[in-house]
Amino acid sequence: MSKHEEILNYIEGLEIGKQVSVRGIANRMKVADGTAYRAIKEAEILGLVAVNDRSGTVRVAVKGQKVANRLTFGKLAEIANADVLGGLAGLEVEFSKFVISAMKRESFKRYLSPNGLVIVGDRKEIQNLALREQNAVLVTGGFDVDQEVVNYANQLGIPLLRTAYDTFTVANRISHALANELIKKDIITVGDVFHQKRATLREEDTVKDFLDLVKKTNDSRFAVVNTYNVVVGVVAMRDVTNKKNDTPLNKVMTRANVARASMTVASVSQKMIYEGYDMMPVVYENYTYAGIITKSDLLQSLQKAQEESQVAHTFSDNIANSLVEKGSAYTVTVEPFMINSVGTIANGVFAELITQVVQRVFAKKRRRNIIIEALNMHMMGAAAIDNVLEIYPKVIGETRIGAMVDCEIYHVNNIVAKVLVNVQLT
């Protein structure tokens, strides 16, 4: 491995936010300043580092690269629409949990932990206690804060915040922000599962080079890049069949559909299954080659996500939790969150209900996952709050790779909607 590659690998392994300098790299890696400079410039092109006017060159997350979601005290100040009275130095510290001060001082102390947030009113003794125990303080109700407490927060470098909101409103806002962060963390992207640094071929390579690489790696499909490492195509065994060994790959390769690391696994898997791809190249934002992702990787990650997900606060989850299987039908009671502005069930809710029902049908009886291809809905009635709907799914056509499902929705023996669903089976 060349010194240039060693430096790039070192930079890639740095913690996000770490400062990078020519002199520092040169001294650490025992290379000339010019070598370090060229490597840092390439790292900038690859999106591994960025130049900041205040902090210089720093290691950054490649767009789409998953970084642990951080809810800092600075973000909490924005969420609570709070003024920062003191402790500016601690705004970038990651918040761990919050506690509301509604008890005696002696009882309250055992609930404190470092990097927590104490929500309190105009109680100076609790404010001081929280700061002493390494907890940030959020004063609600817009109360004045004693200058002694402000000075203490500045001395410790722990944030002291004040908001005009009441305690209940603030707690709700923070709980909502925490739930959102958990959901974001639970979404799997291509950047979480793709294979880096897999073998590639150049567009000037030949069919013989392709066949040699197949023997060496036991793979049968490769990304093709140009001299700038930009992905220009994909070549597979079917592309070179009956072609002479000296045929350039740029004459036989197919145009590449690429995935970015920031794309969700769900969206890419749908595209791969629809287009019939077994592999897709993964690229950085400048379209330079980053690695590959396979269909099996995507399906395994989706299955794992369904099994391990600890988040149950999304719209889809709420809809799914409302469905109850009853014989050959699925029933659901129309709840307030399901209706539109005129008081009837929203079309988007109908679509999600049908999607959930069809998924359950194939998961239960055929043990197959599905991807919705088309959903044709015909509304024949209306459903209001507290109406109990019955959904009757029926598979009316099925092949090895797809199926058609007819769904009828009733309320008290009156048909409300009829939906025809085309799905791909995975």
PDB file of N, CA and C in Angstrom, residues 63-139:
ATOM      1  N   LYS A  63     -21.650  12.165   2.899  1.00  0.00           N
ATOM      2  CA  LYS A  63     -23.091  12.333   2.791  1.00  0.00           C
ATOM      3  C   LYS A  63     -23.727  10.962   2.692  1.00  0.00           C
ATOM      4  N   GLY A  64     -24.670  10.719   3.594  1.00  0.00           N
ATOM      5  CA  GLY A  64     -25.318   9.424   3.632  1.00  0.00           C
ATOM      6  C   GLY A  64     -24.693   8.490   4.634  1.00  0.00           C
ATOM      7  N   GLN A  65     -23.439   8.796   5.088  1.00  0.00           N
ATOM      8  CA  GLN A  65     -22.822   7.968   6.102  1.00  0.00           C
ATOM      9  C   GLN A  65     -23.549   8.190   7.408  1.00  0.00           C
ATOM     10  N   LYS A  66     -23.942   7.113   8.061  1.00  0.00           N
ATOM     11  CA  LYS A  66     -24.717   7.269   9.279  1.00  0.00           C
ATOM     12  C   LYS A  66     -23.814   7.618  10.430  1.00  0.00           C
ATOM     13  N   VAL A  67     -24.124   8.690  11.114  1.00  0.00           N
ATOM     14  CA  VAL A  67     -23.421   9.114  12.308  1.00  0.00           C
ATOM     15  C   VAL A  67     -24.419   9.037  13.451  1.00  0.00           C
ATOM     16  N   ALA A  68     -23.945   8.624  14.601  1.00  0.00           N
ATOM     17  CA  ALA A  68     -24.854   8.521  15.743  1.00  0.00           C
ATOM     18  C   ALA A  68     -25.595   9.843  15.924  1.00  0.00           C
ATOM     19  N   ASN A  69     -26.922   9.781  15.954  1.00  0.00           N
ATOM     20  CA  ASN A  69     -27.711  10.993  16.126  1.00  0.00           C
ATOM     21  C   ASN A  69     -27.408  11.600  17.490  1.00  0.00           C
ATOM     22  N   ARG A  70     -27.099  12.887  17.522  1.00  0.00           N
ATOM     23  CA  ARG A  70     -26.719  13.556  18.746  1.00  0.00           C
ATOM     24  C   ARG A  70     -27.704  14.680  19.035  1.00  0.00           C
ATOM     25  N   LEU A  71     -28.334  14.592  20.187  1.00  0.00           N
ATOM     26  CA  LEU A  71     -29.224  15.661  20.628  1.00  0.00           C
ATOM     27  C   LEU A  71     -28.463  16.436  21.683  1.00  0.00           C
ATOM     28  N   THR A  72     -27.906  17.584  21.285  1.00  0.00           N
ATOM     29  CA  THR A  72     -27.069  18.370  22.182  1.00  0.00           C
ATOM     30  C   THR A  72     -27.914  19.386  22.947  1.00  0.00           C
ATOM     31  N   PHE A  73     -27.289  20.009  23.955  1.00  0.00           N
ATOM     32  CA  PHE A  73     -27.992  21.040  24.708  1.00  0.00           C
ATOM     33  C   PHE A  73     -28.293  22.254  23.820  1.00  0.00           C
ATOM     34  N   GLY A  74     -27.427  22.489  22.825  1.00  0.00           N
ATOM     35  CA  GLY A  74     -27.699  23.563  21.877  1.00  0.00           C
ATOM     36  C   GLY A  74     -28.974  23.313  21.093  1.00  0.00           C
ATOM     37  N   LYS A  75     -29.181  22.045  20.662  1.00  0.00           N
ATOM     38  CA  LYS A  75     -30.405  21.701  19.934  1.00  0.00           C
ATOM     39  C   LYS A  75     -31.621  21.785  20.862  1.00  0.00           C
ATOM     40  N   LEU A  76     -31.413  21.380  22.117  1.00  0.00           N
ATOM     41  CA  LEU A  76     -32.518  21.470  23.066  1.00  0.00           C
ATOM     42  C   LEU A  76     -32.954  22.912  23.282  1.00  0.00           C
ATOM     43  N   ALA A  77     -31.975  23.829  23.266  1.00  0.00           N
ATOM     44  CA  ALA A  77     -32.307  25.248  23.412  1.00  0.00           C
ATOM     45  C   ALA A  77     -33.203  25.709  22.267  1.00  0.00           C
ATOM     46  N   GLU A  78     -32.922  25.212  21.047  1.00  0.00           N
ATOM     47  CA  GLU A  78     -33.754  25.560  19.897  1.00  0.00           C
ATOM     48  C   GLU A  78     -35.147  24.950  20.041  1.00  0.00           C
ATOM     49  N   ILE A  79     -35.207  23.687  20.475  1.00  0.00           N
ATOM     50  CA  ILE A  79     -36.484  22.992  20.614  1.00  0.00           C
ATOM     51  C   ILE A  79     -37.387  23.698  21.625  1.00  0.00           C
ATOM     52  N   ALA A  80     -36.782  24.141  22.736  1.00  0.00           N
ATOM     53  CA  ALA A  80     -37.557  24.786  23.804  1.00  0.00           C
ATOM     54  C   ALA A  80     -37.677  26.290  23.605  1.00  0.00           C
ATOM     55  N   ASN A  81     -37.125  26.806  22.490  1.00  0.00           N
ATOM     56  CA  ASN A  81     -37.133  28.251  22.224  1.00  0.00           C
ATOM     57  C   ASN A  81     -36.589  29.014  23.439  1.00  0.00           C
ATOM     58  N   ALA A  82     -35.423  28.537  23.909  1.00  0.00           N
ATOM     59  CA  ALA A  82     -34.863  29.043  25.159  1.00  0.00           C
ATOM     60  C   ALA A  82     -33.688  29.986  24.910  1.00  0.00           C
ATOM     61  N   ASP A  83     -33.518  30.929  25.830  1.00  0.00           N
ATOM     62  CA  ASP A  83     -32.348  31.797  25.840  1.00  0.00           C
ATOM     63  C   ASP A  83     -31.232  31.109  26.622  1.00  0.00           C
ATOM     64  N   VAL A  84     -29.998  31.287  26.163  1.00  0.00           N
ATOM     65  CA  VAL A  84     -28.853  30.729  26.871  1.00  0.00           C
ATOM     66  C   VAL A  84     -28.312  31.809  27.805  1.00  0.00           C
ATOM     67  N   LEU A  85     -28.490  31.599  29.108  1.00  0.00           N
ATOM     68  CA  LEU A  85     -28.058  32.589  30.094  1.00  0.00           C
ATOM     69  C   LEU A  85     -26.605  32.394  30.511  1.00  0.00           C
ATOM     70  N   GLY A  86     -26.125  31.156  30.459  1.00  0.00           N
ATOM     71  CA  GLY A  86     -24.759  30.870  30.874  1.00  0.00           C
ATOM     72  C   GLY A  86     -24.323  29.499  30.416  1.00  0.00           C
ATOM     73  N   GLY A  87     -23.015  29.202  30.580  1.00  0.00           N
ATOM     74  CA  GLY A  87     -22.496  27.883  30.222  1.00  0.00           C
ATOM     75  C   GLY A  87     -22.437  27.623  28.736  1.00  0.00           C
ATOM     76  N   LEU A  88     -22.082  28.650  27.959  1.00  0.00           N
ATOM     77  CA  LEU A  88     -22.012  28.494  26.496  1.00  0.00           C
ATOM     78  C   LEU A  88     -21.083  27.362  26.082  1.00  0.00           C
ATOM     79  N   ALA A  89     -20.029  27.146  26.861  1.00  0.00           N
ATOM     80  CA  ALA A  89     -19.027  26.138  26.503  1.00  0.00           C
ATOM     81  C   ALA A  89     -19.614  24.732  26.432  1.00  0.00           C
ATOM     82  N   GLY A  90     -20.753  24.504  27.085  1.00  0.00           N
ATOM     83  CA  GLY A  90     -21.316  23.151  27.114  1.00  0.00           C
ATOM     84  C   GLY A  90     -22.443  22.898  26.146  1.00  0.00           C
ATOM     85  N   LEU A  91     -22.699  23.805  25.221  1.00  0.00           N
ATOM     86  CA  LEU A  91     -23.846  23.647  24.318  1.00  0.00           C
ATOM     87  C   LEU A  91     -23.709  22.473  23.362  1.00  0.00           C
ATOM     88  N   GLU A  92     -22.461  22.071  23.038  1.00  0.00           N
ATOM     89  CA  GLU A  92     -22.257  20.961  22.109  1.00  0.00           C
ATOM     90  C   GLU A  92     -22.170  19.612  22.817  1.00  0.00           C
ATOM     91  N   VAL A  93     -22.353  19.612  24.133  1.00  0.00           N
ATOM     92  CA  VAL A  93     -22.350  18.354  24.890  1.00  0.00           C
ATOM     93  C   VAL A  93     -23.644  17.595  24.594  1.00  0.00           C
ATOM     94  N   GLU A  94     -23.534  16.273  24.456  1.00  0.00           N
ATOM     95  CA  GLU A  94     -24.703  15.461  24.133  1.00  0.00           C
ATOM     96  C   GLU A  94     -25.584  15.272  25.364  1.00  0.00           C
ATOM     97  N   PHE A  95     -26.860  15.504  25.177  1.00  0.00           N
ATOM     98  CA  PHE A  95     -27.860  15.384  26.233  1.00  0.00           C
ATOM     99  C   PHE A  95     -28.195  13.907  26.450  1.00  0.00           C
ATOM    100  N   SER A  96     -28.350  13.488  27.716  1.00  0.00           N
ATOM    101  CA  SER A  96     -28.634  12.082  28.000  1.00  0.00           C
ATOM    102  C   SER A  96     -30.106  11.856  28.374  1.00  0.00           C
ATOM    103  N   LYS A  97     -30.601  12.594  29.368  1.00  0.00           N
ATOM    104  CA  LYS A  97     -32.002  12.437  29.764  1.00  0.00           C
ATOM    105  C   LYS A  97     -32.451  13.723  30.457  1.00  0.00           C
ATOM    106  N   PHE A  98     -33.766  13.861  30.674  1.00  0.00           N
ATOM    107  CA  PHE A  98     -34.233  15.034  31.404  1.00  0.00           C
ATOM    108  C   PHE A  98     -35.095  14.598  32.587  1.00  0.00           C
ATOM    109  N   VAL A  99     -35.117  15.460  33.599  1.00  0.00           N
ATOM    110  CA  VAL A  99     -35.912  15.193  34.783  1.00  0.00           C
ATOM    111  C   VAL A  99     -36.589  16.499  35.200  1.00  0.00           C
ATOM    112  N   ILE A 100     -37.829  16.389  35.662  1.00  0.00           N
ATOM    113  CA  ILE A 100     -38.583  17.567  36.101  1.00  0.00           C
ATOM    114  C   ILE A 100     -38.486  17.677  37.612  1.00  0.00           C
ATOM    115  N   SER A 101     -38.096  18.836  38.084  1.00  0.00           N
ATOM    116  CA  SER A 101     -37.956  19.055  39.523  1.00  0.00           C
ATOM    117  C   SER A 101     -39.315  19.355  40.126  1.00  0.00           C
ATOM    118  N   ALA A 102     -39.901  18.340  40.772  1.00  0.00           N
ATOM    119  CA  ALA A 102     -41.211  18.529  41.412  1.00  0.00           C
ATOM    120  C   ALA A 102     -41.243  17.799  42.744  1.00  0.00           C
ATOM    121  N   MET A 103     -40.098  17.821  43.442  1.00  0.00           N
ATOM    122  CA  MET A 103     -39.998  17.115  44.716  1.00  0.00           C
ATOM    123  C   MET A 103     -39.012  17.842  45.628  1.00  0.00           C
ATOM    124  N   LYS A 104     -38.849  17.332  46.837  1.00  0.00           N
ATOM    125  CA  LYS A 104     -37.925  17.942  47.773  1.00  0.00           C
ATOM    126  C   LYS A 104     -36.486  17.746  47.311  1.00  0.00           C
ATOM    127  N   ARG A 105     -35.628  18.647  47.782  1.00  0.00           N
ATOM    128  CA  ARG A 105     -34.226  18.646  47.376  1.00  0.00           C
ATOM    129  C   ARG A 105     -33.557  17.308  47.691  1.00  0.00           C
ATOM    130  N   GLU A 106     -33.838  16.748  48.866  1.00  0.00           N
ATOM    131  CA  GLU A 106     -33.194  15.504  49.279  1.00  0.00           C
ATOM    132  C   GLU A 106     -33.607  14.329  48.386  1.00  0.00           C
ATOM    133  N   SER A 107     -34.874  14.288  48.007  1.00  0.00           N
ATOM    134  CA  SER A 107     -35.363  13.200  47.146  1.00  0.00           C
ATOM    135  C   SER A 107     -34.927  13.380  45.700  1.00  0.00           C
ATOM    136  N   PHE A 108     -34.794  14.622  45.299  1.00  0.00           N
ATOM    137  CA  PHE A 108     -34.510  14.946  43.900  1.00  0.00           C
ATOM    138  C   PHE A 108     -33.099  14.526  43.492  1.00  0.00           C
ATOM    139  N   LYS A 109     -32.151  14.580  44.412  1.00  0.00           N
ATOM    140  CA  LYS A 109     -30.745  14.385  44.078  1.00  0.00           C
ATOM    141  C   LYS A 109     -30.476  13.026  43.448  1.00  0.00           C
ATOM    142  N   ARG A 110     -31.173  11.984  43.900  1.00  0.00           N
ATOM    143  CA  ARG A 110     -30.864  10.640  43.390  1.00  0.00           C
ATOM    144  C   ARG A 110     -31.293  10.429  41.935  1.00  0.00           C
ATOM    145  N   TYR A 111     -32.065  11.354  41.378  1.00  0.00           N
ATOM    146  CA  TYR A 111     -32.498  11.225  39.980  1.00  0.00           C
ATOM    147  C   TYR A 111     -31.540  11.918  39.008  1.00  0.00           C
ATOM    148  N   LEU A 112     -30.518  12.562  39.544  1.00  0.00           N
ATOM    149  CA  LEU A 112     -29.583  13.303  38.696  1.00  0.00           C
ATOM    150  C   LEU A 112     -28.474  12.398  38.176  1.00  0.00           C
ATOM    151  N   SER A 113     -28.060  12.631  36.942  1.00  0.00           N
ATOM    152  CA  SER A 113     -26.929  11.908  36.351  1.00  0.00           C
ATOM    153  C   SER A 113     -26.192  12.867  35.428  1.00  0.00           C
ATOM    154  N   PRO A 114     -24.887  12.680  35.223  1.00  0.00           N
ATOM    155  CA  PRO A 114     -24.107  13.609  34.393  1.00  0.00           C
ATOM    156  C   PRO A 114     -24.710  13.788  32.997  1.00  0.00           C
ATOM    157  N   ASN A 115     -24.628  15.011  32.494  1.00  0.00           N
ATOM    158  CA  ASN A 115     -25.121  15.377  31.165  1.00  0.00           C
ATOM    159  C   ASN A 115     -26.636  15.261  31.031  1.00  0.00           C
ATOM    160  N   GLY A 116     -27.321  15.300  32.171  1.00  0.00           N
ATOM    161  CA  GLY A 116     -28.774  15.330  32.139  1.00  0.00           C
ATOM    162  C   GLY A 116     -29.270  16.772  32.073  1.00  0.00           C
ATOM    163  N   LEU A 117     -30.575  16.918  31.969  1.00  0.00           N
ATOM    164  CA  LEU A 117     -31.197  18.235  31.934  1.00  0.00           C
ATOM    165  C   LEU A 117     -32.254  18.300  33.034  1.00  0.00           C
ATOM    166  N   VAL A 118     -32.195  19.330  33.840  1.00  0.00           N
ATOM    167  CA  VAL A 118     -33.179  19.528  34.895  1.00  0.00           C
ATOM    168  C   VAL A 118     -34.128  20.656  34.478  1.00  0.00           C
ATOM    169  N   ILE A 119     -35.408  20.345  34.417  1.00  0.00           N
ATOM    170  CA  ILE A 119     -36.430  21.343  34.111  1.00  0.00           C
ATOM    171  C   ILE A 119     -36.999  21.833  35.430  1.00  0.00           C
ATOM    172  N   VAL A 120     -36.885  23.134  35.683  1.00  0.00           N
ATOM    173  CA  VAL A 120     -37.214  23.676  36.995  1.00  0.00           C
ATOM    174  C   VAL A 120     -37.771  25.084  36.849  1.00  0.00           C
ATOM    175  N   GLY A 121     -38.463  25.551  37.889  1.00  0.00           N
ATOM    176  CA  GLY A 121     -38.964  26.918  37.907  1.00  0.00           C
ATOM    177  C   GLY A 121     -37.995  27.830  38.641  1.00  0.00           C
ATOM    178  N   ASP A 122     -38.520  28.713  39.489  1.00  0.00           N
ATOM    179  CA  ASP A 122     -37.664  29.687  40.169  1.00  0.00           C
ATOM    180  C   ASP A 122     -37.175  29.147  41.519  1.00  0.00           C
ATOM    181  N   ARG A 123     -36.475  28.027  41.503  1.00  0.00           N
ATOM    182  CA  ARG A 123     -35.949  27.413  42.721  1.00  0.00           C
ATOM    183  C   ARG A 123     -34.425  27.427  42.642  1.00  0.00           C
ATOM    184  N   LYS A 124     -33.835  28.420  43.264  1.00  0.00           N
ATOM    185  CA  LYS A 124     -32.392  28.640  43.186  1.00  0.00           C
ATOM    186  C   LYS A 124     -31.610  27.449  43.723  1.00  0.00           C
ATOM    187  N   GLU A 125     -32.070  26.856  44.842  1.00  0.00           N
ATOM    188  CA  GLU A 125     -31.321  25.753  45.443  1.00  0.00           C
ATOM    189  C   GLU A 125     -31.270  24.537  44.521  1.00  0.00           C
ATOM    190  N   ILE A 126     -32.364  24.289  43.776  1.00  0.00           N
ATOM    191  CA  ILE A 126     -32.391  23.170  42.828  1.00  0.00           C
ATOM    192  C   ILE A 126     -31.506  23.483  41.618  1.00  0.00           C
ATOM    193  N   GLN A 127     -31.540  24.719  41.154  1.00  0.00           N
ATOM    194  CA  GLN A 127     -30.686  25.124  40.038  1.00  0.00           C
ATOM    195  C   GLN A 127     -29.212  24.900  40.370  1.00  0.00           C
ATOM    196  N   ASN A 128     -28.795  25.335  41.552  1.00  0.00           N
ATOM    197  CA  ASN A 128     -27.403  25.157  41.967  1.00  0.00           C
ATOM    198  C   ASN A 128     -27.045  23.684  42.140  1.00  0.00           C
ATOM    199  N   LEU A 129     -27.962  22.915  42.722  1.00  0.00           N
ATOM    200  CA  LEU A 129     -27.724  21.483  42.923  1.00  0.00           C
ATOM    201  C   LEU A 129     -27.544  20.771  41.583  1.00  0.00           C
ATOM    202  N   ALA A 130     -28.400  21.100  40.629  1.00  0.00           N
ATOM    203  CA  ALA A 130     -28.307  20.474  39.305  1.00  0.00           C
ATOM    204  C   ALA A 130     -26.965  20.786  38.648  1.00  0.00           C
ATOM    205  N   LEU A 131     -26.539  22.035  38.687  1.00  0.00           N
ATOM    206  CA  LEU A 131     -25.260  22.407  38.082  1.00  0.00           C
ATOM    207  C   LEU A 131     -24.097  21.699  38.776  1.00  0.00           C
ATOM    208  N   ARG A 132     -24.163  21.623  40.107  1.00  0.00           N
ATOM    209  CA  ARG A 132     -23.093  20.968  40.855  1.00  0.00           C
ATOM    210  C   ARG A 132     -22.990  19.482  40.486  1.00  0.00           C
ATOM    211  N   GLU A 133     -24.109  18.858  40.133  1.00  0.00           N
ATOM    212  CA  GLU A 133     -24.130  17.443  39.745  1.00  0.00           C
ATOM    213  C   GLU A 133     -23.955  17.260  38.234  1.00  0.00           C
ATOM    214  N   GLN A 134     -23.411  18.280  37.561  1.00  0.00           N
ATOM    215  CA  GLN A 134     -23.095  18.206  36.128  1.00  0.00           C
ATOM    216  C   GLN A 134     -24.332  18.076  35.251  1.00  0.00           C
ATOM    217  N   ASN A 135     -25.426  18.704  35.662  1.00  0.00           N
ATOM    218  CA  ASN A 135     -26.655  18.718  34.868  1.00  0.00           C
ATOM    219  C   ASN A 135     -26.938  20.121  34.359  1.00  0.00           C
ATOM    220  N   ALA A 136     -27.347  20.231  33.104  1.00  0.00           N
ATOM    221  CA  ALA A 136     -27.789  21.512  32.570  1.00  0.00           C
ATOM    222  C   ALA A 136     -29.136  21.873  33.196  1.00  0.00           C
ATOM    223  N   VAL A 137     -29.471  23.153  33.154  1.00  0.00           N
ATOM    224  CA  VAL A 137     -30.702  23.628  33.794  1.00  0.00           C
ATOM    225  C   VAL A 137     -31.541  24.389  32.775  1.00  0.00           C
ATOM    226  N   LEU A 138     -32.828  24.052  32.727  1.00  0.00           N
ATOM    227  CA  LEU A 138     -33.781  24.782  31.894  1.00  0.00           C
ATOM    228  C   LEU A 138     -34.852  25.365  32.807  1.00  0.00           C
ATOM    229  N   VAL A 139     -34.851  26.688  32.927  1.00  0.00           N
ATOM    230  CA  VAL A 139     -35.810  27.382  33.781  1.00  0.00           C
ATOM    231  C   VAL A 139     -37.045  27.718  32.950  1.00  0.00           C
TER     232      VAL A 139
END
